GROMACS .gro file of C-alpha atoms in nm:
model
  238
    1UNK     CA    1  -0.476   9.966  -8.521
    2UNK     CA    2  -0.245  10.216  -8.712
    3UNK     CA    3   0.147  10.259  -8.826
    4UNK     CA    4   0.221  10.541  -9.003
    5UNK     CA    5   0.553  10.419  -9.147
    6UNK     CA    6   0.382  10.071  -9.230
    7UNK     CA    7   0.054  10.182  -9.387
    8UNK     CA    8  -0.154  10.459  -9.495
    9UNK     CA    9  -0.475  10.369  -9.344
   10UNK     CA   10  -0.537  10.218  -9.009
   11UNK     CA   11  -0.594   9.829  -8.988
   12UNK     CA   12  -0.906   9.707  -8.790
   13UNK     CA   13  -0.834   9.412  -8.580
   14UNK     CA   14  -1.097   9.191  -8.377
   15UNK     CA   15  -1.015   9.030  -8.066
   16UNK     CA   16  -1.269   8.763  -7.983
   17UNK     CA   17  -1.383   8.598  -7.674
   18UNK     CA   18  -1.636   8.332  -7.622
   19UNK     CA   19  -1.660   8.016  -7.418
   20UNK     CA   20  -1.463   7.703  -7.510
   21UNK     CA   21  -1.645   7.366  -7.515
   22UNK     CA   22  -1.562   7.026  -7.557
   23UNK     CA   23  -1.763   6.989  -7.861
   24UNK     CA   24  -1.598   7.133  -8.198
   25UNK     CA   25  -1.945   7.198  -8.390
   26UNK     CA   26  -2.072   7.428  -8.085
   27UNK     CA   27  -1.729   7.609  -8.072
   28UNK     CA   28  -1.717   7.613  -8.496
   29UNK     CA   29  -2.077   7.792  -8.472
   30UNK     CA   30  -1.945   8.041  -8.224
   31UNK     CA   31  -1.650   8.098  -8.430
   32UNK     CA   32  -1.844   8.179  -8.754
   33UNK     CA   33  -2.118   8.379  -8.559
   34UNK     CA   34  -1.772   8.602  -8.442
   35UNK     CA   35  -1.627   8.566  -8.792
   36UNK     CA   36  -1.952   8.761  -8.934
   37UNK     CA   37  -1.977   9.010  -8.653
   38UNK     CA   38  -1.631   9.109  -8.740
   39UNK     CA   39  -1.654   9.136  -9.081
   40UNK     CA   40  -1.965   9.348  -9.034
   41UNK     CA   41  -1.768   9.564  -8.806
   42UNK     CA   42  -1.495   9.636  -9.076
   43UNK     CA   43  -1.225   9.373  -8.932
   44UNK     CA   44  -0.954   9.292  -9.170
   45UNK     CA   45  -0.825   9.029  -8.919
   46UNK     CA   46  -1.021   8.830  -8.605
   47UNK     CA   47  -0.830   8.676  -8.320
   48UNK     CA   48  -0.960   8.391  -8.123
   49UNK     CA   49  -0.799   8.240  -7.790
   50UNK     CA   50  -0.609   7.935  -7.736
   51UNK     CA   51  -0.775   7.592  -7.791
   52UNK     CA   52  -1.069   7.763  -7.927
   53UNK     CA   53  -1.193   7.500  -8.170
   54UNK     CA   54  -1.084   7.155  -8.063
   55UNK     CA   55  -1.124   7.244  -7.709
   56UNK     CA   56  -0.839   7.339  -7.458
   57UNK     CA   57  -0.671   7.049  -7.258
   58UNK     CA   58  -0.734   7.027  -6.921
   59UNK     CA   59  -1.051   7.231  -6.916
   60UNK     CA   60  -1.282   7.084  -7.090
   61UNK     CA   61  -1.051   6.836  -7.270
   62UNK     CA   62  -0.946   6.569  -6.975
   63UNK     CA   63  -0.820   6.319  -7.270
   64UNK     CA   64  -0.762   6.339  -7.639
   65UNK     CA   65  -0.986   6.044  -7.709
   66UNK     CA   66  -1.276   6.299  -7.576
   67UNK     CA   67  -1.201   6.478  -7.931
   68UNK     CA   68  -1.383   6.418  -8.266
   69UNK     CA   69  -1.084   6.498  -8.502
   70UNK     CA   70  -1.272   6.440  -8.821
   71UNK     CA   71  -1.532   6.703  -8.698
   72UNK     CA   72  -1.277   6.892  -8.599
   73UNK     CA   73  -1.126   6.909  -8.948
   74UNK     CA   74  -1.496   6.974  -9.072
   75UNK     CA   75  -1.515   7.262  -8.896
   76UNK     CA   76  -1.197   7.416  -9.000
   77UNK     CA   77  -1.317   7.346  -9.346
   78UNK     CA   78  -1.636   7.559  -9.294
   79UNK     CA   79  -1.453   7.848  -9.090
   80UNK     CA   80  -1.176   7.878  -9.401
   81UNK     CA   81  -1.489   7.892  -9.650
   82UNK     CA   82  -1.652   8.165  -9.450
   83UNK     CA   83  -1.319   8.348  -9.417
   84UNK     CA   84  -1.335   8.348  -9.851
   85UNK     CA   85  -1.688   8.437  -9.844
   86UNK     CA   86  -1.626   8.743  -9.574
   87UNK     CA   87  -1.287   8.816  -9.716
   88UNK     CA   88  -1.154   8.823  -9.374
   89UNK     CA   89  -0.828   8.700  -9.210
   90UNK     CA   90  -0.875   8.436  -8.889
   91UNK     CA   91  -0.610   8.334  -8.630
   92UNK     CA   92  -0.775   8.049  -8.466
   93UNK     CA   93  -0.659   7.858  -8.171
   94UNK     CA   94  -0.703   7.476  -8.186
   95UNK     CA   95  -0.511   7.150  -8.126
   96UNK     CA   96  -0.352   7.018  -8.407
   97UNK     CA   97  -0.338   6.636  -8.464
   98UNK     CA   98  -0.030   6.450  -8.544
   99UNK     CA   99   0.006   6.068  -8.625
  100UNK     CA  100  -0.025   5.867  -8.320
  101UNK     CA  101   0.134   5.793  -8.098
  102UNK     CA  102   0.231   6.142  -8.061
  103UNK     CA  103   0.037   6.411  -7.869
  104UNK     CA  104  -0.144   6.690  -8.063
  105UNK     CA  105   0.038   7.053  -8.131
  106UNK     CA  106  -0.123   7.358  -7.934
  107UNK     CA  107  -0.170   7.568  -8.246
  108UNK     CA  108  -0.311   7.869  -8.422
  109UNK     CA  109  -0.419   7.839  -8.770
  110UNK     CA  110  -0.380   8.128  -8.981
  111UNK     CA  111  -0.616   8.135  -9.241
  112UNK     CA  112  -0.620   8.411  -9.512
  113UNK     CA  113  -0.906   8.612  -9.651
  114UNK     CA  114  -0.894   8.401  -9.955
  115UNK     CA  115  -0.970   8.090  -9.729
  116UNK     CA  116  -0.627   7.951  -9.763
  117UNK     CA  117  -0.442   7.788  -9.442
  118UNK     CA  118  -0.132   7.975  -9.524
  119UNK     CA  119   0.041   7.884  -9.200
  120UNK     CA  120   0.023   7.766  -8.833
  121UNK     CA  121   0.199   7.824  -8.519
  122UNK     CA  122   0.257   7.573  -8.312
  123UNK     CA  123   0.317   7.663  -7.937
  124UNK     CA  124   0.701   7.615  -7.857
  125UNK     CA  125   0.741   7.610  -7.508
  126UNK     CA  126   0.454   7.408  -7.331
  127UNK     CA  127   0.391   7.366  -6.951
  128UNK     CA  128   0.485   7.064  -6.757
  129UNK     CA  129   0.155   6.947  -6.719
  130UNK     CA  130   0.078   6.963  -7.133
  131UNK     CA  131   0.414   6.852  -7.233
  132UNK     CA  132   0.402   6.534  -7.012
  133UNK     CA  133   0.021   6.482  -7.066
  134UNK     CA  134  -0.133   6.669  -7.372
  135UNK     CA  135   0.100   6.839  -7.629
  136UNK     CA  136   0.412   6.815  -7.866
  137UNK     CA  137   0.599   7.122  -7.883
  138UNK     CA  138   0.656   7.326  -8.227
  139UNK     CA  139   1.024   7.476  -8.287
  140UNK     CA  140   0.979   7.776  -8.491
  141UNK     CA  141   0.829   8.147  -8.459
  142UNK     CA  142   0.561   8.246  -8.730
  143UNK     CA  143   0.507   8.610  -8.909
  144UNK     CA  144   0.265   8.688  -9.210
  145UNK     CA  145   0.181   9.027  -9.398
  146UNK     CA  146  -0.127   9.174  -9.439
  147UNK     CA  147  -0.190   9.521  -9.581
  148UNK     CA  148   0.160   9.611  -9.505
  149UNK     CA  149   0.162   9.527  -9.131
  150UNK     CA  150   0.361   9.214  -8.998
  151UNK     CA  151   0.208   9.006  -8.710
  152UNK     CA  152   0.365   8.727  -8.510
  153UNK     CA  153   0.212   8.460  -8.297
  154UNK     CA  154   0.244   8.333  -7.946
  155UNK     CA  155   0.030   8.133  -7.715
  156UNK     CA  156  -0.021   8.149  -7.339
  157UNK     CA  157   0.282   8.042  -7.092
  158UNK     CA  158   0.517   8.159  -7.363
  159UNK     CA  159   0.450   8.502  -7.210
  160UNK     CA  160   0.726   8.415  -6.947
  161UNK     CA  161   0.995   8.368  -7.217
  162UNK     CA  162   1.132   8.711  -7.302
  163UNK     CA  163   1.340   8.574  -7.583
  164UNK     CA  164   1.012   8.472  -7.772
  165UNK     CA  165   0.941   8.820  -7.782
  166UNK     CA  166   1.278   8.996  -7.865
  167UNK     CA  167   1.315   8.714  -8.161
  168UNK     CA  168   0.981   8.867  -8.273
  169UNK     CA  169   1.101   9.191  -8.244
  170UNK     CA  170   1.378   9.134  -8.451
  171UNK     CA  171   1.165   8.967  -8.720
  172UNK     CA  172   1.014   9.312  -8.760
  173UNK     CA  173   0.655   9.268  -8.625
  174UNK     CA  174   0.400   9.539  -8.583
  175UNK     CA  175   0.136   9.334  -8.379
  176UNK     CA  176   0.188   9.028  -8.185
  177UNK     CA  177  -0.092   8.819  -8.142
  178UNK     CA  178  -0.123   8.661  -7.803
  179UNK     CA  179  -0.389   8.380  -7.773
  180UNK     CA  180  -0.412   8.196  -7.421
  181UNK     CA  181  -0.601   8.046  -7.151
  182UNK     CA  182  -0.460   8.240  -6.865
  183UNK     CA  183  -0.464   8.149  -6.491
  184UNK     CA  184  -0.361   8.467  -6.301
  185UNK     CA  185  -0.400   8.833  -6.344
  186UNK     CA  186  -0.034   8.881  -6.375
  187UNK     CA  187  -0.042   8.754  -6.716
  188UNK     CA  188  -0.211   9.086  -6.827
  189UNK     CA  189   0.072   9.276  -6.650
  190UNK     CA  190   0.351   9.078  -6.830
  191UNK     CA  191   0.150   9.133  -7.189
  192UNK     CA  192   0.148   9.560  -7.149
  193UNK     CA  193   0.545   9.494  -7.046
  194UNK     CA  194   0.614   9.320  -7.313
  195UNK     CA  195   0.447   9.540  -7.571
  196UNK     CA  196   0.599   9.855  -7.452
  197UNK     CA  197   0.966   9.668  -7.411
  198UNK     CA  198   0.963   9.607  -7.787
  199UNK     CA  199   0.725   9.881  -7.936
  200UNK     CA  200   0.468   9.686  -8.087
  201UNK     CA  201   0.123   9.639  -8.037
  202UNK     CA  202  -0.047   9.299  -7.860
  203UNK     CA  203  -0.342   9.154  -7.947
  204UNK     CA  204  -0.497   8.956  -7.661
  205UNK     CA  205  -0.755   8.698  -7.698
  206UNK     CA  206  -0.895   8.491  -7.372
  207UNK     CA  207  -1.203   8.256  -7.345
  208UNK     CA  208  -1.500   8.362  -7.157
  209UNK     CA  209  -1.358   8.119  -6.852
  210UNK     CA  210  -1.080   8.325  -6.816
  211UNK     CA  211  -1.276   8.698  -6.769
  212UNK     CA  212  -1.266   8.680  -6.393
  213UNK     CA  213  -0.869   8.772  -6.453
  214UNK     CA  214  -0.878   8.992  -6.761
  215UNK     CA  215  -1.036   9.079  -7.083
  216UNK     CA  216  -0.950   9.041  -7.473
  217UNK     CA  217  -0.847   9.322  -7.587
  218UNK     CA  218  -0.561   9.528  -7.761
  219UNK     CA  219  -0.264   9.680  -7.614
  220UNK     CA  220  -0.106   9.997  -7.761
  221UNK     CA  221   0.282   9.991  -7.812
  222UNK     CA  222   0.347  10.176  -7.530
  223UNK     CA  223   0.204   9.906  -7.319
  224UNK     CA  224  -0.135  10.106  -7.240
  225UNK     CA  225  -0.431   9.890  -7.273
  226UNK     CA  226  -0.680  10.033  -7.560
  227UNK     CA  227  -0.983   9.874  -7.641
  228UNK     CA  228  -1.106   9.598  -7.441
  229UNK     CA  229  -1.453   9.374  -7.382
  230UNK     CA  230  -1.681   9.454  -7.136
  231UNK     CA  231  -1.913   9.153  -7.143
  232UNK     CA  232  -1.833   8.794  -7.124
  233UNK     CA  233  -1.888   8.715  -7.489
  234UNK     CA  234  -1.828   8.904  -7.830
  235UNK     CA  235  -1.544   9.069  -7.976
  236UNK     CA  236  -1.366   9.402  -7.961
  237UNK     CA  237  -1.234   9.601  -8.292
  238UNK     CA  238  -1.004   9.856  -8.279
   0.00000   0.00000   0.00000
């Protein structure tokens, strides 16, 4: 990813693609393996799909009682420690628990290359099923800066709400990190359109369960697909 007016050298970004299970330890092991691969490949940041660590609601999680929340916390701590060791930024999808009886947020954890949890994006617009059975909506955009580049975060069904993409454009982002669990092919066309309309990069990360619809990869600010996955699991760096 390059932007001559923002940085003097390219910013290597990795988009991950992996199966998502209901076992946070298995998910965490896959996350760490892909982090190591991304660091070896020279990436400064690695992006993961929606719901990666905790498991995503409906598939495979049917009820939050199934989730071992202390284990999710332990795995998150281990991922943060590895981010510091590898000197890589991580944007990690996971449900974020709230005080009962409130349902969790559907979130993206933003972990710095010093292993610090610097912020968390909580999905603001949830589907009908999500908001009535699984998730508590968030309420604000999140941006962060690395090496002269500004990033924003968005999750899945929010792709259907142009105002969110306009808002990030006004916040001056260079790249929007779109983590998702899409259910139709038109999703990818929408992602390309938003990139072209707003003239910013879009990093798309989806789980292996969705690769019959699209692959994880980077979309250029002209809406053109750039690097993308060619296998079911792994990562692509651009």
